[in-house]
C-alpha cells in the first residue's frame, strides 16, 4: 500500500499562497483556520526560502500519541485523520504537533474554541465516503475520487508534491541531482552536520 506524503521543494516555492487558497476554497474552511500555510525563512534577505506547511501525516504522529480520547487514526494510505465526533477540544494535539497542524476553529476561552481541525490530505473523515456529513465536517474527499490533494495540484511551480512517498522521494532526488547540489542541498549540512557527496 502507498504511504501518502507531502514534500515542499524550497527552491521552487515562490510564496504565491495558491496552495493555501485552494485548500480553503475546496473544503470551505472557516475564517481563521488555515489547514495549510506558507512559511518564509530569511524574508527579504539573500537565501530567502519559502515552504508550504500543513500536517505531514507522520508515521508515529505525536498528535495521536497525546490524544486522551484516541480520536486520531491512520488510514491504509498512511494518512493521519481525526474524528470530530470523538474530539473534546483539549488542545493536546496542538501542543504536540511540531508543524502546528491541529488548530482550534475559534478564538476564546478554553472550552469555547470548539473541536480541533487539521489537514485531511483531502481524504475526508471517518464518515462514509462522499457523503454530505463527511463534507460538512472535513471537506472534500478527493482521494476517494482518485485525485490528489488540491493544494499540490494547484502549485504552479510544482514545489508542493503529494502522493506515494517513494515516488515523491524519487522526484526530489532527481531534482537535487539535476541541480548538482549533492550534499549542498538546502538544509543538508544543518540536518546532518556533515558534507556527503551524492
Coordinates of N, CA and C in Angstrom, one line a residue:
X1 N 0.8 -1.2 0.0 CA 0.0 0.0 0.0 C 0.9 1.3 0.0
X2 N 0.5 2.3 -0.7 CA 1.2 3.5 -0.8 C 1.2 4.3 0.6
X3 N 2.3 4.9 0.9 CA 2.3 5.8 2.0 C 2.2 7.3 1.5
X4 N 1.1 7.9 1.6 CA 0.9 9.2 1.1 C 1.7 10.3 1.9
X5 N 2.4 11.1 1.2 CA 3.2 12.1 1.8 C 3.2 13.4 1.1
X6 N 3.5 14.5 1.8 CA 3.8 15.8 1.1 C 5.3 16.1 1.1
X7 N 5.7 16.9 0.1 CA 7.1 17.4 0.1 C 7.0 18.8 -0.5
X8 N 7.6 19.8 0.1 CA 7.7 21.1 -0.5 C 9.2 21.4 -0.8
X9 N 9.4 21.6 -2.1 CA 10.7 21.9 -2.6 C 11.0 23.4 -2.4
X10 N 11.8 23.8 -1.4 CA 12.1 25.2 -1.1 C 12.7 26.0 -2.2
X11 N 13.4 25.3 -3.1 CA 14.0 26.0 -4.2 C 13.0 26.4 -5.3
X12 N 11.8 25.8 -5.2 CA 10.8 26.1 -6.2 C 9.6 27.0 -5.7
X13 N 9.4 27.0 -4.4 CA 8.3 27.7 -3.8 C 8.5 29.2 -4.0
X14 N 7.5 29.9 -4.5 CA 7.6 31.3 -4.8 C 6.6 32.1 -3.8
X15 N 6.1 31.5 -2.8 CA 5.2 32.1 -1.8 C 4.0 32.8 -2.4
X16 N 3.4 32.1 -3.4 CA 2.2 32.7 -4.0 C 0.9 32.4 -3.2
X17 N 1.0 31.4 -2.3 CA -0.1 31.0 -1.5 C -1.3 30.4 -2.2
X18 N -1.1 29.9 -3.5 CA -2.1 29.2 -4.2 C -2.6 28.0 -3.5
X19 N -1.6 27.3 -2.8 CA -2.0 26.1 -2.1 C -2.9 26.4 -0.9
X20 N -2.6 27.5 -0.2 CA -3.5 27.9 0.9 C -4.9 28.2 0.4
X21 N -5.0 29.0 -0.6 CA -6.3 29.4 -1.2 C -7.0 28.2 -1.7
X22 N -6.4 27.3 -2.4 CA -7.0 26.1 -3.0 C -7.6 25.3 -1.8
X23 N -6.9 25.1 -0.7 CA -7.4 24.3 0.4 C -8.6 25.0 1.0
X24 N -8.5 26.3 1.3 CA -9.6 27.0 1.9 C -10.9 26.9 1.0
X25 N -10.7 27.0 -0.3 CA -11.9 27.0 -1.2 C -12.5 25.6 -1.4
X26 N -11.6 24.6 -1.5 CA -12.1 23.3 -1.7 C -12.9 22.7 -0.6
X27 N -12.4 23.1 0.6 CA -13.0 22.5 1.8 C -13.9 23.4 2.6
X28 N -14.1 24.7 2.1 CA -14.9 25.7 2.8 C -14.5 25.8 4.2
X29 N -13.1 26.0 4.4 CA -12.6 26.1 5.7 C -13.0 27.4 6.4
X30 N -13.4 27.4 7.6 CA -13.9 28.6 8.3 C -12.8 29.7 8.4
X31 N -13.3 30.9 8.5 CA -12.4 32.1 8.6 C -11.6 31.8 9.9
X32 N -10.3 32.1 9.8 CA -9.4 32.0 10.9 C -8.6 30.7 11.0
X33 N -9.0 29.7 10.2 CA -8.3 28.4 10.1 C -7.6 28.3 8.8
X34 N -6.3 28.0 8.9 CA -5.5 27.7 7.7 C -5.0 26.3 7.8
X35 N -5.5 25.3 7.1 CA -5.0 24.0 7.2 C -3.6 23.9 6.6
X36 N -3.3 24.8 5.7 CA -2.0 24.9 5.1 C -1.6 26.4 5.1
X37 N -0.3 26.6 5.3 CA 0.2 28.0 5.3 C 1.6 27.9 4.7
X38 N 2.1 29.1 4.2 CA 3.4 29.2 3.6 C 4.3 30.0 4.6
X39 N 5.4 29.4 5.0 CA 6.3 30.0 6.0 C 7.6 30.4 5.2
X40 N 8.0 31.6 5.4 CA 9.2 32.2 4.7 C 10.3 32.4 5.7
X41 N 11.4 31.9 5.4 CA 12.6 32.0 6.2 C 13.6 33.0 5.6
X42 N 14.1 33.9 6.3 CA 15.0 35.0 5.9 C 14.3 35.8 4.8
X43 N 13.1 36.2 5.2 CA 12.3 37.0 4.3 C 13.0 38.3 3.9
X44 N 13.1 38.5 2.6 CA 13.7 39.7 2.0 C 15.2 39.8 2.0
X45 N 15.8 38.7 2.5 CA 17.3 38.6 2.5 C 17.8 37.6 1.5
X46 N 19.1 37.7 1.2 CA 19.6 36.7 0.3 C 19.5 35.3 0.9
X47 N 19.1 34.4 0.1 CA 18.9 33.0 0.6 C 17.5 32.8 1.1
X48 N 16.6 33.7 0.9 CA 15.2 33.5 1.3 C 14.6 32.2 0.8
X49 N 13.9 31.5 1.6 CA 13.3 30.3 1.2 C 11.8 30.3 1.8
X50 N 10.9 29.7 1.0 CA 9.5 29.6 1.4 C 9.2 28.1 1.4
X51 N 8.4 27.7 2.4 CA 8.0 26.3 2.5 C 6.5 26.3 2.8
X52 N 5.7 25.5 2.0 CA 4.3 25.3 2.3 C 4.2 24.2 3.4
X53 N 3.5 24.6 4.5 CA 3.4 23.7 5.6 C 2.0 23.3 5.9
X54 N 1.8 22.0 6.3 CA 0.5 21.5 6.8 C 0.8 20.3 7.6
X55 N -0.2 19.5 7.9 CA 0.0 18.2 8.6 C 0.9 17.4 7.7
X56 N 1.9 16.8 8.2 CA 2.9 15.9 7.5 C 2.5 14.5 7.6
X57 N 1.4 14.1 8.2 CA 0.9 12.8 8.3 C 2.0 11.8 8.7
X58 N 2.5 12.1 9.9 CA 3.7 11.4 10.4 C 3.4 9.9 10.6
X59 N 4.5 9.1 10.5 CA 4.4 7.7 10.7 C 4.0 7.4 12.1
X60 N 4.7 8.1 13.1 CA 4.4 7.9 14.5 C 3.9 9.3 15.0
X61 N 2.7 9.7 14.6 CA 2.1 11.0 14.9 C 2.1 11.4 16.3
X62 N 2.8 12.5 16.7 CA 2.7 12.9 18.1 C 1.3 13.3 18.6
X63 N 0.5 13.9 17.6 CA -0.8 14.3 18.0 C -1.6 13.1 18.4
X64 N -1.5 12.0 17.8 CA -2.2 10.7 18.1 C -1.7 10.2 19.5
X65 N -0.4 10.4 19.8 CA 0.1 9.8 21.0 C -0.4 10.5 22.2
X66 N -0.7 11.8 22.1 CA -1.1 12.6 23.3 C -2.7 12.7 23.4
X67 N -3.4 12.3 22.4 CA -4.9 12.5 22.5 C -5.5 11.6 23.5
X68 N -6.2 12.2 24.5 CA -6.7 11.4 25.6 C -8.0 10.5 25.2
X69 N -8.6 10.9 24.1 CA -9.8 10.1 23.6 C -9.5 9.3 22.4
X70 N -8.3 9.2 21.9 CA -7.9 8.4 20.8 C -8.8 8.8 19.5
X71 N -8.9 10.1 19.3 CA -9.7 10.5 18.1 C -8.9 10.4 16.8
X72 N -7.5 10.3 16.9 CA -6.7 10.2 15.7 C -6.5 8.8 15.2
X73 N -6.5 8.6 14.0 CA -6.3 7.3 13.4 C -5.6 7.4 12.1
X74 N -4.9 6.3 11.6 CA -4.2 6.3 10.4 C -4.9 5.4 9.4
X75 N -5.1 5.9 8.2 CA -5.7 5.1 7.1 C -4.8 4.1 6.5
X76 N -5.2 3.3 5.6 CA -4.4 2.3 4.9 C -3.3 3.0 4.1
X77 N -3.6 4.3 3.6 CA -2.7 5.0 2.8 C -1.7 5.8 3.7
X78 N -1.7 5.6 5.0 CA -0.9 6.3 6.0 C -1.2 7.8 6.1
X79 N -2.5 8.1 5.9 CA -3.0 9.5 6.2 C -3.5 9.6 7.6
X80 N -3.0 10.5 8.4 CA -3.4 10.7 9.7 C -4.7 11.6 9.8
X81 N -5.8 11.0 10.2 CA -7.1 11.7 10.3 C -7.6 11.7 11.7
X82 N -8.6 12.5 12.0 CA -9.2 12.5 13.3 C -10.7 12.6 13.2
X83 N -11.3 12.2 14.3 CA -12.8 12.2 14.3 C -13.3 13.3 15.2
X84 N -14.0 14.2 14.5 CA -14.5 15.4 15.3 C -15.6 15.0 16.2
X85 N -16.2 13.8 16.0 CA -17.2 13.3 16.9 C -16.6 12.9 18.3
X86 N -15.4 12.4 18.2 CA -14.7 12.0 19.4 C -13.9 13.1 20.1
X87 N -13.4 14.0 19.3 CA -12.6 15.1 19.8 C -13.3 15.9 20.9
X88 N -12.6 16.2 22.0 CA -13.1 17.0 23.1 C -12.5 18.4 23.1
X89 N -11.6 18.7 22.1 CA -11.1 20.1 22.0 C -10.1 20.5 23.1
X90 N -9.4 19.5 23.7 CA -8.5 19.7 24.8 C -7.2 20.5 24.3
X91 N -6.8 20.3 23.1 CA -5.7 21.0 22.5 C -4.3 20.3 22.7
X92 N -4.3 19.2 23.3 CA -3.0 18.5 23.5 C -2.3 18.2 22.1
X93 N -3.1 17.9 21.1 CA -2.5 17.7 19.8 C -1.9 18.9 19.2
X94 N -2.5 20.1 19.5 CA -2.0 21.3 19.1 C -0.6 21.6 19.6
X95 N -0.4 21.3 20.9 CA 0.9 21.5 21.5 C 1.9 20.4 21.1
X96 N 1.5 19.2 20.8 CA 2.4 18.1 20.5 C 2.9 18.2 19.1
X97 N 2.1 18.7 18.2 CA 2.5 18.7 16.7 C 3.6 19.7 16.4
X98 N 4.7 19.2 15.9 CA 5.8 20.2 15.6 C 5.6 21.1 14.4
X99 N 4.5 20.8 13.6 CA 4.1 21.6 12.4 C 3.0 22.5 12.7
X100 N 2.4 22.5 13.9 CA 1.3 23.3 14.2 C 0.0 23.0 13.4
X101 N -0.2 21.7 13.0 CA -1.3 21.4 12.1 C -2.6 21.4 12.8
X102 N -2.9 20.8 13.9 CA -4.2 20.9 14.5 C -4.4 22.3 15.0
X103 N -5.6 22.8 14.8 CA -6.0 24.2 15.2 C -7.4 24.2 15.7
X104 N -7.6 25.2 16.6 CA -8.9 25.5 17.1 C -9.7 26.3 16.0
X105 N -11.0 26.0 15.8 CA -11.7 26.7 14.8 C -12.1 28.1 15.3
X106 N -12.1 28.4 16.6 CA -12.5 29.7 17.1 C -11.5 30.2 18.2
X107 N -11.5 31.5 18.4 CA -10.7 32.1 19.4 C -11.6 32.3 20.6
X108 N -11.1 32.1 21.8 CA -11.9 32.3 23.0 C -11.3 31.5 24.2
X109 N -12.1 31.5 25.2 CA -11.7 30.8 26.5 C -11.7 29.3 26.2
X110 N -10.9 28.6 27.1 CA -10.9 27.1 26.9 C -12.3 26.5 27.1
X111 N -12.6 25.6 26.2 CA -13.9 25.0 26.2 C -14.9 25.7 25.3
X112 N -14.6 26.9 24.8 CA -15.4 27.6 23.9 C -14.8 27.7 22.5
X113 N -13.7 27.1 22.3 CA -12.9 27.2 21.0 C -13.3 26.1 20.0
X114 N -14.1 25.1 20.4 CA -14.5 24.1 19.5 C -13.6 22.9 19.4
X115 N -13.9 22.0 18.5 CA -13.1 20.8 18.3 C -12.0 21.1 17.2
X116 N -10.9 20.4 17.3 CA -9.8 20.6 16.5 C -10.1 20.4 15.0
X117 N -9.3 21.1 14.2 CA -9.4 21.0 12.8 C -8.0 20.8 12.2
X118 N -7.8 20.0 11.2 CA -6.4 19.9 10.6 C -6.5 19.4 9.2
X119 N -5.4 19.4 8.5 CA -5.3 18.9 7.1 C -5.7 17.5 7.1
X120 N -6.6 17.1 6.1 CA -7.1 15.8 5.9 C -6.4 15.1 4.7
X121 N -5.5 15.7 4.1 CA -4.9 15.2 2.9 C -6.0 15.0 1.8
X122 N -7.0 15.8 1.9 CA -8.2 15.6 1.0 C -8.8 14.2 1.1
X123 N -8.7 13.6 2.3 CA -9.2 12.2 2.4 C -10.5 12.2 3.3
X124 N -11.1 13.3 3.6 CA -12.4 13.3 4.3 C -12.1 12.9 5.8
X125 N -13.1 12.1 6.3 CA -13.0 11.7 7.7 C -13.6 10.3 7.9
X126 N -14.0 10.0 9.1 CA -14.5 8.6 9.4 C -15.9 8.3 8.8
X127 N -16.6 9.3 8.4 CA -18.0 9.1 7.8 C -17.8 8.4 6.5
X128 N -18.9 7.9 6.0 CA -18.9 7.2 4.7 C -18.4 8.2 3.6
X129 N -17.6 7.7 2.7 CA -17.0 8.5 1.6 C -18.1 9.2 0.8
X130 N -17.8 10.4 0.4 CA -18.6 11.2 -0.5 C -20.0 11.6 0.0
X131 N -20.2 11.6 1.4 CA -21.5 12.0 1.9 C -21.5 13.4 2.4
X132 N -22.6 14.0 2.5 CA -22.7 15.4 2.9 C -22.2 15.6 4.4
X133 N -22.5 14.6 5.2 CA -22.0 14.6 6.6 C -20.4 14.7 6.6
X134 N -19.8 13.9 5.8 CA -18.3 14.0 5.7 C -17.9 15.3 5.2
X135 N -18.5 15.8 4.1 CA -18.1 17.1 3.6 C -18.2 18.3 4.6
X136 N -19.4 18.3 5.3 CA -19.6 19.4 6.2 C -18.6 19.4 7.4
X137 N -18.1 18.3 7.8 CA -17.1 18.2 8.9 C -15.7 18.3 8.4
X138 N -15.3 17.7 7.3 CA -13.9 17.6 6.9 C -13.6 18.1 5.5
X139 N -14.6 18.4 4.7 CA -14.3 18.9 3.4 C -14.4 17.8 2.4
X140 N -13.9 18.2 1.2 CA -14.0 17.3 0.0 C -13.1 16.0 0.2
X141 N -13.5 14.9 -0.2 CA -12.7 13.6 -0.2 C -12.2 13.3 -1.6
X142 N -11.1 14.0 -2.0 CA -10.6 13.9 -3.3 C -9.9 12.5 -3.5
X143 N -9.3 11.9 -2.4 CA -8.7 10.6 -2.5 C -9.7 9.6 -2.9
X144 N -10.9 9.6 -2.4 CA -12.0 8.7 -2.8 C -12.4 8.8 -4.3
X145 N -12.1 10.0 -4.8 CA -12.4 10.3 -6.3 C -11.2 9.9 -7.1
X146 N -10.1 9.4 -6.5 CA -8.9 9.0 -7.2 C -8.0 10.2 -7.6
X147 N -8.2 11.3 -6.8 CA -7.4 12.6 -7.1 C -6.4 12.8 -5.9
X148 N -5.4 13.6 -6.2 CA -4.5 14.0 -5.1 C -5.0 15.3 -4.4
X149 N -4.4 15.7 -3.3 CA -4.8 16.9 -2.6 C -4.7 18.1 -3.6
X150 N -5.7 19.0 -3.5 CA -5.8 20.1 -4.4 C -4.7 21.1 -4.2
X151 N -4.2 21.2 -3.0 CA -3.1 22.2 -2.8 C -1.9 21.8 -3.7
X152 N -1.6 20.6 -3.8 CA -0.4 20.2 -4.6 C -0.8 20.3 -6.1
X153 N -2.0 20.0 -6.5 CA -2.4 20.1 -7.9 C -2.4 21.5 -8.4
X154 N -2.6 22.5 -7.5 CA -2.7 23.9 -7.8 C -1.3 24.6 -7.8
X155 N -0.3 23.9 -7.3 CA 1.0 24.6 -7.2 C 1.6 24.8 -8.6
X156 N 1.7 26.1 -9.0 CA 2.1 26.4 -10.4 C 3.6 26.0 -10.7
X157 N 4.4 26.0 -9.7 CA 5.9 25.7 -9.9 C 6.2 24.2 -9.5
X158 N 5.1 23.5 -9.1 CA 5.3 22.1 -8.7 C 6.3 22.0 -7.5
X159 N 6.3 23.0 -6.7 CA 7.1 22.9 -5.5 C 6.5 22.0 -4.5
X160 N 5.2 22.0 -4.4 CA 4.5 21.2 -3.4 C 4.1 19.9 -4.1
X161 N 4.6 18.8 -3.7 CA 4.3 17.5 -4.2 C 3.5 16.7 -3.2
X162 N 2.6 15.9 -3.8 CA 1.8 15.0 -2.9 C 1.6 13.6 -3.6
X163 N 1.6 12.6 -2.8 CA 1.4 11.3 -3.4 C 2.2 10.2 -2.7
X164 N 2.4 9.1 -3.3 CA 3.2 8.0 -2.7 C 4.6 8.5 -2.3
X165 N 4.9 8.3 -1.1 CA 6.2 8.8 -0.5 C 7.4 8.3 -1.3
X166 N 7.4 7.1 -1.8 CA 8.6 6.6 -2.6 C 8.7 7.4 -3.9
X167 N 7.6 7.6 -4.5 CA 7.6 8.4 -5.8 C 8.0 9.8 -5.6
X168 N 7.5 10.4 -4.5 CA 7.8 11.8 -4.2 C 9.3 11.9 -3.9
X169 N 9.9 11.0 -3.1 CA 11.3 11.0 -2.8 C 12.2 10.8 -4.1
X170 N 11.7 10.0 -5.0 CA 12.5 9.8 -6.2 C 12.5 11.1 -7.1
X171 N 11.3 11.8 -7.2 CA 11.2 13.0 -7.9 C 12.2 14.1 -7.3
X172 N 12.2 14.2 -6.0 CA 13.0 15.1 -5.3 C 14.5 14.8 -5.5
X173 N 14.8 13.5 -5.4 CA 16.2 13.1 -5.6 C 16.7 13.5 -7.0
X174 N 15.8 13.3 -8.0 CA 16.2 13.6 -9.4 C 16.4 15.2 -9.5
X175 N 15.6 15.9 -8.8 CA 15.7 17.4 -8.9 C 17.0 17.8 -8.3
X176 N 17.4 17.3 -7.1 CA 18.6 17.7 -6.4 C 19.8 17.2 -7.3
X177 N 19.8 16.1 -7.8 CA 20.9 15.6 -8.7 C 21.0 16.5 -9.9
X178 N 19.9 16.9 -10.5 CA 19.9 17.7 -11.7 C 20.5 19.1 -11.4
X179 N 20.2 19.6 -10.2 CA 20.7 20.9 -9.8 C 22.2 20.9 -9.5
X180 N 22.7 19.6 -9.3 CA 24.1 19.5 -9.0 C 24.5 19.8 -7.5
X181 N 23.5 19.8 -6.7 CA 23.8 20.2 -5.3 C 24.5 19.1 -4.5
X182 N 24.1 17.8 -4.7 CA 24.6 16.7 -3.9 C 24.4 17.0 -2.5
X183 N 25.4 17.1 -1.7 CA 25.3 17.4 -0.2 C 25.1 18.8 0.0
X184 N 25.1 19.7 -1.0 CA 24.9 21.1 -0.9 C 23.4 21.4 -0.9
X185 N 22.5 20.4 -0.9 CA 21.1 20.7 -0.9 C 20.7 21.5 0.3
X186 N 19.8 22.4 0.1 CA 19.4 23.3 1.2 C 19.1 22.5 2.5
X187 N 19.7 22.8 3.5 CA 19.4 22.2 4.8 C 20.2 20.9 5.1
X188 N 21.0 20.4 4.2 CA 21.7 19.1 4.4 C 22.7 19.3 5.5
X189 N 23.6 20.3 5.4 CA 24.6 20.4 6.4 C 24.0 20.8 7.8
X190 N 22.9 21.5 7.8 CA 22.3 21.8 9.1 C 21.7 20.5 9.7
X191 N 21.1 19.7 8.9 CA 20.4 18.5 9.4 C 21.5 17.4 9.8
X192 N 22.5 17.3 9.0 CA 23.4 16.1 9.2 C 24.8 16.6 9.7
X193 N 25.1 17.9 9.8 CA 26.3 18.4 10.3 C 27.5 17.8 9.6
X194 N 27.4 17.5 8.3 CA 28.5 17.0 7.5 C 28.2 17.2 6.1
X195 N 29.2 17.0 5.2 CA 29.0 17.0 3.8 C 29.2 15.7 3.2
X196 N 28.2 15.2 2.4 CA 28.3 13.9 1.8 C 28.0 14.1 0.3
X197 N 28.8 13.6 -0.5 CA 28.6 13.7 -2.0 C 27.6 12.6 -2.4
X198 N 26.6 13.1 -3.2 CA 25.6 12.1 -3.7 C 26.0 11.7 -5.1

